[in-house]
Amino acid sequence: MASSMNSLETIQKKIDAVKLFLSVSLSIANAHTVDFYTCDVWDQFMAVPPVEVLTEITLNGDHKRAPEHYLNHGNAKKITFGFCDDSKRLVDVAEFLEAAYAHSLPGLGVCVGRTELLQSLRHTDNAQPLEEVPGAVVESDEFMNSKKSHEVQAMSEVVASLAQRCRVKQVIDVGSGKGYLCSFLSLRYGLQVYGIDSSSVNTHGAQERNRKLKKYSRAYQRHSKANRTPTVVPPSGQEDLEDIAPGEREKEDMVKMSGDAEKEEGKGRRDGEAQTNTTGLTDRNEEDAMTSLTSAILLEDNSLPELDQSDPASAPEEPFLSALCVGMVEPTSPRVPPSELSLEERERRKRENLDRKARSWVNSGGMGSGMLYSPLTSYVTAETELKEIIGELEDAVMVGLHTCGDLAPSTLRMFVAKRELLSVCSVGCCYHLLSEEFDPTRQECPSSSVCGFPLSGYLREQSWFCGRNARMSACLALERVSKGQGIQMESLFYRAVLHVILRDHYSSFKSEKRVGNVYSKATSFVDYVWRALRRLELDGSKLSDGVIQGYHDTYRPRMVEMEAFNMLKVTLAPCIEGLILLDRLCYLKEQEDVAFSTLVQLFDPLLSPRCYGVVGVKAPGTELS
């Protein structure tokens, strides 16, 4: 295989460039939207009117100045990126926007396209076409929504190419969720796939879905071979798949799968865990959901303790956590680390996995059937012994599609540490759930824990710290906001003005409870405030409708400030995400046994905002001590 597209030294220089830009601009991403008026955020960071910001963002769409423009000044004090060196306030919006693009992954030029990666993986003297299961007909868009279908088809071809390149037949999908990628890999490419997820609900659902897909695939193949007009479905009582005409089999199975998928989608969003991948909402709701999600990310209030996410009653009140699964991030529930499980529970899970694997093997008809997907329930970390989970472990490819929070860096650590793992393809999400080693408060990553960021030795030596609000901002989808799937500004405005009311009329405007998603239920700002006060269990006798409406009228003319500021946060999102992903790529390039590593854009960012994957391949014959 050709050497990596970018050397370790090149990636380190790119990291330095992004760090330099973020050292000036990261304070914007870390600012609390909730504190926008109570802390005079606009005056603190901005020296230009908000209309100028919005106009420049709208008109100046070509921010593509080369990164070297910002690196060749010699004197770092002259590199302002639009900020005044003395006041630290933004004075030149156009230069800021140009710098933001230049320090995003597209501007840095460090990513390869999916097609280029596939060509590189197949570029050998005896290259063979990618092998597919003979007669396999699996159209992913017939049993997934458009977003998930796009992701699965794009990633499965890369994974299958990695497996072919490394001459392996096993794939381990960490955080496999509902098993769409696993099923597709086994059906289309005949790979033996082990899907590991911490949620038994998801693994059970994945197994049932896989069984239906198997029936659908067989029916489709029979229909193709028969090449005849579909017959009428037999009368009631003859519902077995083998007795239904081929054309009707696929219709019936698809109706059943569609109904089951909708039920399991809702259940999965309620019961999802950190190592869970979800398909998001149906297409007709996805655009509205993304708008709500963007606003919820910006509205995240770290000054208030989080509600217990394991409490179903509290879940609907948290708009951010309830919407995270839509193409970006996924909801989490409290998990029990393996070290805290009892011996009985460990044995029970092990037996359950072995039984499930045996059933899957029998039901699939063995290796000759091409159905080689085994869903397993386990909580995994970089220290997990895969042989304890997978008894027939062989050399394999490790993959993760939208692995949540620390699971993505753990996947890369496992790839480096395990001799059997010859290649990896990891697409992460939920950056706000990453633990940071150099968090000054040490709340996110205790000293005894292995943290998710930074991962590379290069950034760890520099003790780099982003901050939770900045990582939250990294979850924003610039491309979608730019196309009008934007921000619900009114909900953000309501929450910020509420914070002013809490400051003015209550001795402390912090609470043991979160306001939650009361905006969706409120009919007006006055109604919103009353609902929020009840939610926070505060005395409402101090206020009246007139006083509340007065606050709204006072701050309403300044709503444009919040809109402009949040657009700047959205603009910074790709830079923060870029630093996180460059750190992961740098980690792989630091490993002597990793012969090839790169960042690849796998997906269309409009369909799937977390569109970048980290790919690594070990040198042939690598043996770890």
XYZ file of C-alpha atoms in Angstrom:
625
model
C 0.000 0.000 0.000
C 1.174 3.518 -0.670
C 2.443 5.455 2.290
C 0.077 7.670 4.262
C -1.072 10.805 2.467
C 0.324 13.054 5.222
C 3.337 12.430 7.424
C 3.331 12.717 11.200
C 5.258 15.969 10.947
C 2.702 17.395 8.521
C -0.201 16.495 10.809
C 1.577 18.037 13.788
C 1.996 21.275 11.851
C -1.712 21.263 10.980
C -2.532 20.734 14.654
C -0.304 23.682 15.564
C -2.125 25.856 13.037
C -5.572 24.957 14.396
C -4.408 25.414 17.989
C -3.084 28.867 17.156
C -6.423 29.900 15.696
C -8.421 28.395 18.557
C -6.177 30.009 21.161
C -7.646 33.316 19.972
C -11.195 32.289 19.084
C -12.106 29.374 21.386
C -13.529 31.725 24.031
C -16.476 32.394 21.706
C -17.286 28.682 21.502
C -16.978 28.328 25.282
C -19.349 31.208 26.052
C -22.694 30.197 27.588
C -25.727 31.139 25.526
C -27.734 31.108 28.742
C -25.442 33.820 30.150
C -25.667 35.947 27.021
C -27.396 38.918 28.668
C -26.411 38.429 32.298
C -22.705 38.499 31.353
C -22.978 40.971 28.448
C -21.404 38.401 26.149
C -21.722 40.517 23.008
C -19.822 43.493 24.432
C -17.268 41.157 25.977
C -16.231 39.578 22.667
C -17.453 41.819 19.845
C -16.410 45.287 18.649
C -18.689 45.284 15.590
C -22.490 45.554 15.285
C -24.424 42.280 14.907
C -25.862 43.291 11.545
C -22.334 43.469 10.148
C -21.669 39.909 11.309
C -24.845 38.540 9.745
C -24.288 40.448 6.519
C -20.705 39.219 6.185
C -21.734 35.618 6.853
C -24.463 35.881 4.226
C -22.433 37.623 1.521
C -18.900 36.422 2.060
C -19.292 32.790 1.141
C -15.814 32.180 -0.278
C -13.571 31.982 2.780
C -10.792 29.929 1.238
C -7.531 31.705 1.950
C -4.685 29.201 2.331
C -3.661 28.318 5.915
C -0.097 29.416 5.099
C -1.402 32.983 4.931
C -1.799 32.826 8.699
C 1.425 30.911 9.403
C 4.025 32.984 7.574
C 3.774 36.245 9.461
C 6.749 35.349 11.639
C 5.553 37.376 14.603
C 2.665 35.583 16.333
C 1.353 38.863 17.783
C 0.420 40.008 14.276
C -1.807 36.998 13.714
C -5.142 38.270 14.938
C -7.593 36.240 12.834
C -9.823 39.296 13.026
C -9.349 39.885 16.771
C -7.706 42.939 18.273
C -4.498 41.909 20.060
C -5.113 44.345 22.909
C -8.849 44.111 23.611
C -9.239 40.501 22.366
C -12.514 41.541 20.717
C -13.519 40.736 17.147
C -12.962 43.699 14.854
C -12.730 42.120 11.382
C -15.497 39.637 10.608
C -14.272 38.820 7.092
C -10.820 37.823 8.316
C -12.345 35.718 11.082
C -14.515 33.828 8.583
C -11.570 33.275 6.253
C -9.457 31.989 9.140
C -12.235 29.683 10.337
C -12.470 28.035 6.922
C -8.689 27.837 6.575
C -8.464 25.938 9.872
C -11.284 23.484 9.180
C -10.530 20.054 7.719
C -11.493 21.082 4.151
C -9.350 24.210 4.410
C -6.369 22.330 5.811
C -6.440 19.812 2.980
C -5.708 16.807 5.190
C -8.671 14.611 4.231
C -8.948 12.232 1.319
C -12.167 11.436 -0.488
C -13.835 8.048 -0.192
C -13.141 7.234 -3.833
C -9.466 8.103 -3.436
C -9.217 5.919 -0.349
C -10.864 2.961 -2.103
C -8.471 3.299 -5.035
C -5.531 3.352 -2.640
C -6.750 0.252 -0.787
C -7.183 -1.652 -4.039
C -3.979 -0.443 -5.677
C -1.918 -3.641 -5.873
C -0.376 -5.694 -8.643
C -2.980 -8.434 -8.270
C -5.943 -6.292 -7.235
C -9.263 -8.096 -7.434
C -12.755 -6.574 -7.648
C -14.499 -6.279 -4.308
C -16.158 -9.596 -3.580
C -19.891 -9.677 -2.924
C -22.129 -12.574 -1.932
C -23.339 -14.195 -5.174
C -26.956 -13.268 -5.820
C -27.139 -10.981 -2.808
C -29.665 -8.223 -3.378
C -29.771 -5.799 -0.449
C -31.030 -2.298 -1.054
C -30.337 -0.415 2.167
C -32.772 2.386 1.371
C -35.616 -0.125 1.550
C -35.177 -0.791 5.272
C -33.419 2.357 6.538
C -34.066 6.054 6.278
C -32.037 8.009 3.737
C -29.439 9.172 6.270
C -28.658 5.714 7.643
C -28.789 4.158 4.184
C -26.256 6.687 2.918
C -23.944 6.015 5.861
C -24.169 2.230 5.699
C -23.608 1.940 1.964
C -20.657 4.348 1.977
C -18.941 2.870 5.012
C -19.584 -0.788 4.203
C -17.671 -0.539 0.937
C -14.682 0.949 2.756
C -14.848 -1.731 5.479
C -15.137 -4.525 2.933
C -12.157 -3.090 1.045
C -10.128 -2.965 4.254
C -11.038 -6.589 4.966
C -10.061 -7.633 1.461
C -6.823 -5.658 1.660
C -5.887 -7.298 4.977
C -7.182 -10.694 3.769
C -9.511 -11.175 6.714
C -13.137 -12.255 6.965
C -14.000 -11.012 10.441
C -15.311 -7.551 11.304
C -15.883 -6.261 14.831
C -18.374 -3.385 15.030
C -18.062 -1.563 18.361
C -21.185 0.332 19.402
C -23.152 -1.557 16.765
C -26.547 -0.339 17.987
C -29.371 -1.670 15.851
C -26.970 -3.587 13.619
C -27.685 -1.986 10.261
C -24.023 -1.814 9.247
C -23.393 -5.340 10.556
C -26.312 -6.831 8.654
C -25.344 -5.077 5.456
C -21.718 -6.227 5.683
C -22.737 -9.844 6.238
C -25.474 -9.884 3.598
C -23.696 -7.974 0.858
C -20.088 -8.956 1.383
C -20.308 -12.280 3.247
C -18.190 -11.056 6.151
C -18.393 -12.602 9.613
C -19.460 -9.649 11.723
C -19.583 -9.370 15.506
C -21.626 -6.395 16.645
C -20.824 -5.364 20.227
C -23.196 -3.005 22.017
C -23.648 -2.247 25.711
C -27.447 -2.289 25.414
C -29.118 -5.709 25.512
C -32.248 -4.039 24.099
C -30.309 -3.058 21.003
C -28.597 -6.394 20.515
C -31.909 -8.252 20.825
C -33.537 -5.867 18.357
C -30.584 -6.178 16.005
C -30.839 -9.968 16.054
C -34.545 -9.870 15.261
C -34.033 -7.305 12.494
C -31.235 -9.411 11.032
C -33.543 -12.434 10.910
C -36.110 -10.441 8.929
C -33.475 -9.072 6.590
C -32.308 -12.610 5.935
C -35.842 -13.616 4.938
C -36.165 -10.527 2.778
C -32.845 -11.207 1.049
C -33.751 -14.849 0.317
C -37.165 -13.860 -0.989
C -35.628 -11.205 -3.210
C -33.118 -13.689 -4.622
C -35.841 -16.269 -5.350
C -37.903 -13.581 -7.012
C -34.959 -12.569 -9.215
C -34.290 -16.179 -10.216
C -37.907 -16.977 -10.919
C -38.197 -13.920 -13.195
C -41.935 -14.135 -13.301
C -44.957 -12.017 -12.395
C -45.757 -12.020 -8.670
C -48.762 -14.100 -7.703
C -51.523 -13.236 -5.249
C -50.776 -13.736 -1.561
C -52.349 -16.998 -0.293
C -55.344 -16.786 2.027
C -54.985 -16.192 5.734
C -53.377 -19.062 7.559
C -50.636 -19.540 4.969
C -48.405 -16.717 6.152
C -45.102 -18.594 6.272
C -42.494 -16.943 4.079
C -41.803 -20.132 2.129
C -45.457 -20.234 1.019
C -45.772 -16.632 -0.135
C -45.212 -15.648 -3.732
C -41.823 -13.949 -4.259
C -43.195 -10.550 -5.225
C -45.465 -10.443 -2.209
C -42.819 -11.762 0.175
C -40.712 -8.665 -0.176
C -43.732 -6.410 0.222
C -44.911 -8.147 3.365
C -41.471 -8.308 4.919
C -40.860 -4.658 4.158
C -44.179 -3.644 5.720
C -43.338 -5.658 8.828
C -39.802 -4.337 8.987
C -41.004 -0.775 8.547
C -43.454 -1.100 11.406
C -40.953 -2.804 13.679
C -38.293 -0.264 12.832
C -40.562 2.615 13.795
C -41.369 0.966 17.115
C -37.758 0.146 17.850
C -36.639 3.658 16.816
C -38.758 5.164 19.567
C -37.706 2.561 22.099
C -34.066 2.937 21.184
C -34.164 6.680 21.745
C -35.572 6.122 25.226
C -33.249 3.273 26.214
C -30.085 4.111 24.218
C -26.702 3.934 25.886
C -23.315 5.434 25.150
C -22.181 2.556 22.951
C -25.374 2.778 20.903
C -25.805 3.895 17.312
C -29.245 5.093 16.225
C -30.733 5.811 12.845
C -32.308 9.115 13.782
C -35.810 10.237 12.935
C -37.784 9.498 9.802
C -36.987 11.665 6.814
C -40.089 13.806 7.091
C -39.136 14.883 10.622
C -35.370 15.053 10.255
C -35.079 18.665 9.081
C -37.248 19.978 11.921
C -35.391 17.786 14.393
C -32.035 19.129 13.232
C -33.210 22.690 13.765
C -34.262 21.811 17.300
C -31.006 19.977 17.892
C -28.879 22.938 16.798
C -30.742 25.227 19.162
C -30.519 22.701 21.981
C -26.750 22.412 21.617
C -26.387 26.179 21.848
C -28.788 26.271 24.791
C -26.946 23.669 26.880
C -26.629 25.155 30.375
C -23.650 23.859 32.296
C -24.390 26.060 35.315
C -27.176 23.711 36.334
C -26.608 20.073 37.345
C -27.903 17.472 34.918
C -31.052 15.520 35.594
C -30.791 11.794 36.112
C -30.921 10.537 32.550
C -31.978 7.127 33.732
C -35.288 8.567 34.838
C -37.710 8.170 31.924
C -39.898 10.933 33.261
C -37.101 13.447 33.037
C -35.895 12.504 29.568
C -38.519 14.383 27.502
C -37.721 17.589 29.375
C -34.142 17.672 28.043
C -34.327 18.727 24.382
C -30.640 18.245 23.738
C -30.364 14.699 25.030
C -33.638 13.634 23.464
C -32.522 14.754 20.005
C -28.866 13.774 20.002
C -29.371 10.683 17.891
C -30.238 12.730 14.785
C -27.141 12.357 12.688
C -24.746 13.834 15.203
C -24.751 12.439 18.659
C -26.598 9.904 20.679
C -28.337 9.787 24.041
C -26.627 8.010 26.878
C -27.715 6.235 29.991
C -25.662 5.443 33.062
C -23.400 2.450 32.407
C -21.773 -0.001 34.766
C -18.046 -0.474 34.019
C -16.899 -4.129 33.901
C -14.829 -3.667 37.044
C -17.997 -2.900 39.011
C -19.959 -5.919 37.774
C -20.352 -8.872 40.080
C -18.823 -12.201 39.115
C -22.316 -13.618 38.663
C -23.261 -10.807 36.269
C -20.073 -11.256 34.273
C -20.729 -14.985 33.922
C -24.359 -14.354 33.015
C -23.376 -11.940 30.240
C -20.742 -14.334 28.957
C -23.243 -17.210 28.799
C -25.778 -14.944 27.140
C -23.270 -13.951 24.470
C -22.254 -17.561 23.819
C -25.885 -18.686 23.606
C -26.781 -15.824 21.271
C -23.793 -16.572 19.089
C -24.728 -20.254 18.898
C -28.333 -19.457 17.997
C -27.186 -16.994 15.372
C -24.902 -19.599 13.857
C -27.627 -22.273 13.718
C -30.339 -19.935 12.474
C -28.093 -18.579 9.740
C -27.277 -22.042 8.462
C -23.558 -21.827 9.152
C -20.889 -20.132 7.113
C -22.250 -21.265 3.796
C -25.339 -19.088 4.064
C -23.524 -15.749 4.072
C -25.452 -14.681 7.183
C -22.617 -14.232 9.651
C -23.768 -11.513 11.992
C -23.607 -12.115 15.765
C -24.910 -9.328 18.035
C -23.191 -9.378 21.447
C -23.867 -7.420 24.613
C -20.819 -6.053 26.363
C -19.364 -2.805 27.655
C -15.918 -2.458 26.087
C -12.904 -0.265 26.748
C -9.346 -0.234 25.446
C -8.492 -2.820 28.116
C -11.222 -5.266 27.094
C -9.995 -8.727 26.124
C -11.845 -9.414 22.905
C -11.179 -13.160 23.152
C -13.363 -13.258 26.252
C -16.255 -11.878 24.202
C -15.567 -13.540 20.856
C -14.488 -17.163 21.277
C -13.585 -17.650 17.590
C -11.635 -14.416 17.303
C -9.378 -14.246 14.264
C -7.562 -11.424 12.504
C -10.195 -8.762 11.960
C -11.157 -5.237 10.974
C -12.497 -3.033 13.776
C -15.157 -0.476 12.877
C -17.366 2.045 14.627
C -20.130 4.063 12.988
C -20.904 7.146 15.083
C -19.387 5.736 18.232
C -20.294 7.976 21.113
C -17.957 10.072 23.260
C -14.951 8.163 24.641
C -15.833 5.005 22.727
C -14.289 6.391 19.524
C -10.803 6.945 21.030
C -11.158 3.626 22.877
C -11.725 1.952 19.516
C -8.440 3.385 18.233
C -6.634 2.338 21.412
C -7.974 -1.215 20.993
C -6.817 -1.279 17.381
C -3.296 -0.325 18.433
C -3.167 -2.710 21.399
C -4.713 -5.892 19.938
C -2.600 -8.064 17.658
C -5.678 -9.510 15.946
C -6.947 -6.113 14.752
C -5.289 -5.389 11.414
C -7.224 -2.296 10.388
C -9.724 0.206 11.755
C -12.373 2.571 10.421
C -13.833 4.821 13.115
C -16.462 7.552 12.780
C -17.075 9.282 16.099
C -19.757 11.604 17.387
C -20.991 13.117 20.670
C -17.912 15.244 21.231
C -19.591 16.846 24.234
C -19.361 13.454 25.986
C -15.600 13.167 25.564
C -13.650 13.245 28.801
C -10.691 15.635 28.814
C -7.484 14.743 30.582
C -6.521 18.343 31.270
C -9.886 19.559 32.517
C -8.914 21.989 35.310
C -11.835 20.841 37.470
C -11.005 17.128 36.972
C -14.748 16.478 36.947
C -14.894 14.889 33.510
C -11.810 12.703 33.795
C -10.644 11.574 37.255
C -6.919 10.992 37.599
C -7.472 7.212 37.675
C -9.340 7.169 34.359
C -8.156 6.969 30.756
C -9.521 10.058 29.047
C -10.811 10.444 25.525
C -9.056 13.720 24.679
C -6.355 14.392 23.861
C -5.383 11.003 22.472
C -2.056 11.723 20.790
C 1.188 12.079 22.673
C 1.785 15.334 20.797
C -1.262 17.130 22.226
C -0.916 15.487 25.618
C 2.590 16.898 25.952
C 1.046 20.343 25.463
C -1.771 19.703 28.001
C -4.340 20.987 25.525
C -7.856 21.597 26.844
C -10.956 22.524 24.822
C -13.774 22.767 27.353
C -17.217 21.201 27.349
C -18.996 24.150 25.736
C -16.465 24.148 22.908
C -16.948 20.415 22.404
C -20.681 21.010 22.471
C -20.213 23.604 19.726
C -18.272 21.028 17.706
C -21.515 19.046 17.419
C -23.146 21.832 15.409
C -23.682 21.208 11.686
C -22.380 24.182 9.704
C -23.501 22.814 6.337
C -27.063 22.267 7.528
C -27.297 25.663 9.213
C -25.945 27.261 6.023
C -28.731 25.572 4.038
C -31.453 26.957 6.275
C -31.826 24.015 8.683
C -30.835 26.491 11.300
C -31.314 27.735 14.800
C -34.543 28.243 16.730
C -33.475 31.631 17.986
C -36.617 32.298 19.977
C -36.034 29.373 22.331
C -32.457 30.545 22.975
C -33.687 34.096 23.518
C -36.356 32.975 25.989
C -33.837 31.032 28.038
C -31.311 33.884 28.174
C -33.937 36.423 29.278
C -35.229 33.956 31.867
C -31.722 33.913 33.271
C -31.905 37.691 33.705
C -35.194 37.318 35.604
C -33.681 34.634 37.844
C -30.721 36.905 38.564
C -32.859 39.940 39.369
C -35.584 38.324 41.465
C -33.999 35.333 43.179
C -31.044 35.219 45.533
C -29.450 32.546 43.357
C -30.198 31.847 39.735
C -28.712 28.378 39.940
C -30.982 25.478 40.680
C -30.878 21.792 41.449
C -33.099 21.262 38.411
C -32.807 22.089 34.740
C -35.337 24.204 32.900
C -35.639 21.541 30.230
C -37.634 21.771 27.046
C -40.493 23.881 28.322
C -40.274 26.088 25.242
C -42.048 23.517 23.068
C -45.035 23.592 25.419
C -45.207 27.354 25.991
C -47.645 29.586 24.128
C -45.793 32.838 24.883
C -42.818 34.185 26.787
C -44.997 34.808 29.834
C -46.235 31.210 29.737
C -42.642 30.012 29.249
C -41.454 31.819 32.389
C -44.295 30.480 34.533
C -43.624 26.939 33.337
C -39.903 27.342 33.981
C -40.477 28.632 37.516
C -42.672 25.660 38.309
C -40.044 23.364 36.857
C -37.359 24.977 39.020
C -39.700 24.959 42.034
C -39.289 28.702 42.587
C -41.755 31.103 44.206
C -43.778 32.798 41.478
C -45.378 35.381 43.758
C -42.431 37.734 43.181
C -43.478 38.258 39.549
C -46.503 39.247 37.508
C -47.416 38.903 33.862
C -46.633 42.554 33.293
C -43.174 42.353 34.840
C -42.348 39.253 32.819
C -43.539 40.825 29.570
C -41.476 43.906 30.373
C -38.294 41.854 30.380
C -39.227 40.404 26.999
C -39.862 43.832 25.498
C -36.616 45.233 26.897
C -34.373 42.557 25.454
C -36.264 41.790 22.241
C -34.349 44.436 20.213
C -31.085 42.714 21.251
C -32.120 39.323 19.957
C -30.111 40.006 16.785
C -26.943 40.026 18.924
C -27.627 36.476 20.025
C -28.365 35.376 16.470
C -25.091 36.827 15.170
C -23.048 35.407 18.057
C -24.455 31.916 17.641
C -23.691 31.998 13.930
C -20.063 32.654 14.875
C -20.172 29.601 17.167
C -21.518 27.517 14.301
C -18.689 28.806 12.104
C -16.147 27.604 14.679
C -17.650 24.099 14.910
C -15.611 22.537 12.052
C -12.368 23.883 13.538
C -12.988 22.279 16.941
C -14.096 19.024 15.361
C -11.038 19.196 13.134
C -8.674 19.442 16.104
C -10.307 16.427 17.769
C -9.989 14.335 14.603
C -6.444 15.499 13.846
C -5.512 14.423 17.367
C -6.842 10.917 16.621
C -5.019 10.756 13.311
C -1.822 11.963 14.983
C -2.180 9.146 17.529
C -2.216 6.530 14.763
C 0.739 8.108 13.007
C 2.704 7.950 16.257
C 2.420 4.142 16.238
C 5.343 2.371 14.566
C 3.281 -0.657 13.569
C 0.586 1.382 11.763
C 1.696 1.489 8.131
C -1.165 3.589 6.777
C -3.492 6.108 8.387
C -5.644 8.925 7.099
C -8.777 10.993 7.572
C -11.462 10.347 4.986
C -14.737 12.102 4.268
C -17.141 9.189 4.063
C -20.515 10.917 3.984
C -22.320 13.923 2.583
C -22.308 16.419 5.498
C -25.829 17.555 4.644
C -27.099 14.015 5.186
C -24.690 13.082 7.970
C -22.875 15.980 9.697
C -20.385 13.698 11.462
C -18.994 12.664 8.113
C -15.275 12.037 8.759
C -13.674 8.690 9.454
C -10.261 7.761 10.858
C -8.737 4.850 8.953
C -5.646 2.873 9.926
C -3.941 -0.272 8.622
C -1.136 -2.117 10.364
C 2.009 -3.230 8.602
C 1.904 -6.842 7.351
C 3.166 -9.330 9.908
C 2.925 -6.879 12.805
C 3.405 -8.546 16.158
C 2.807 -6.692 19.418
C 4.720 -7.435 22.579
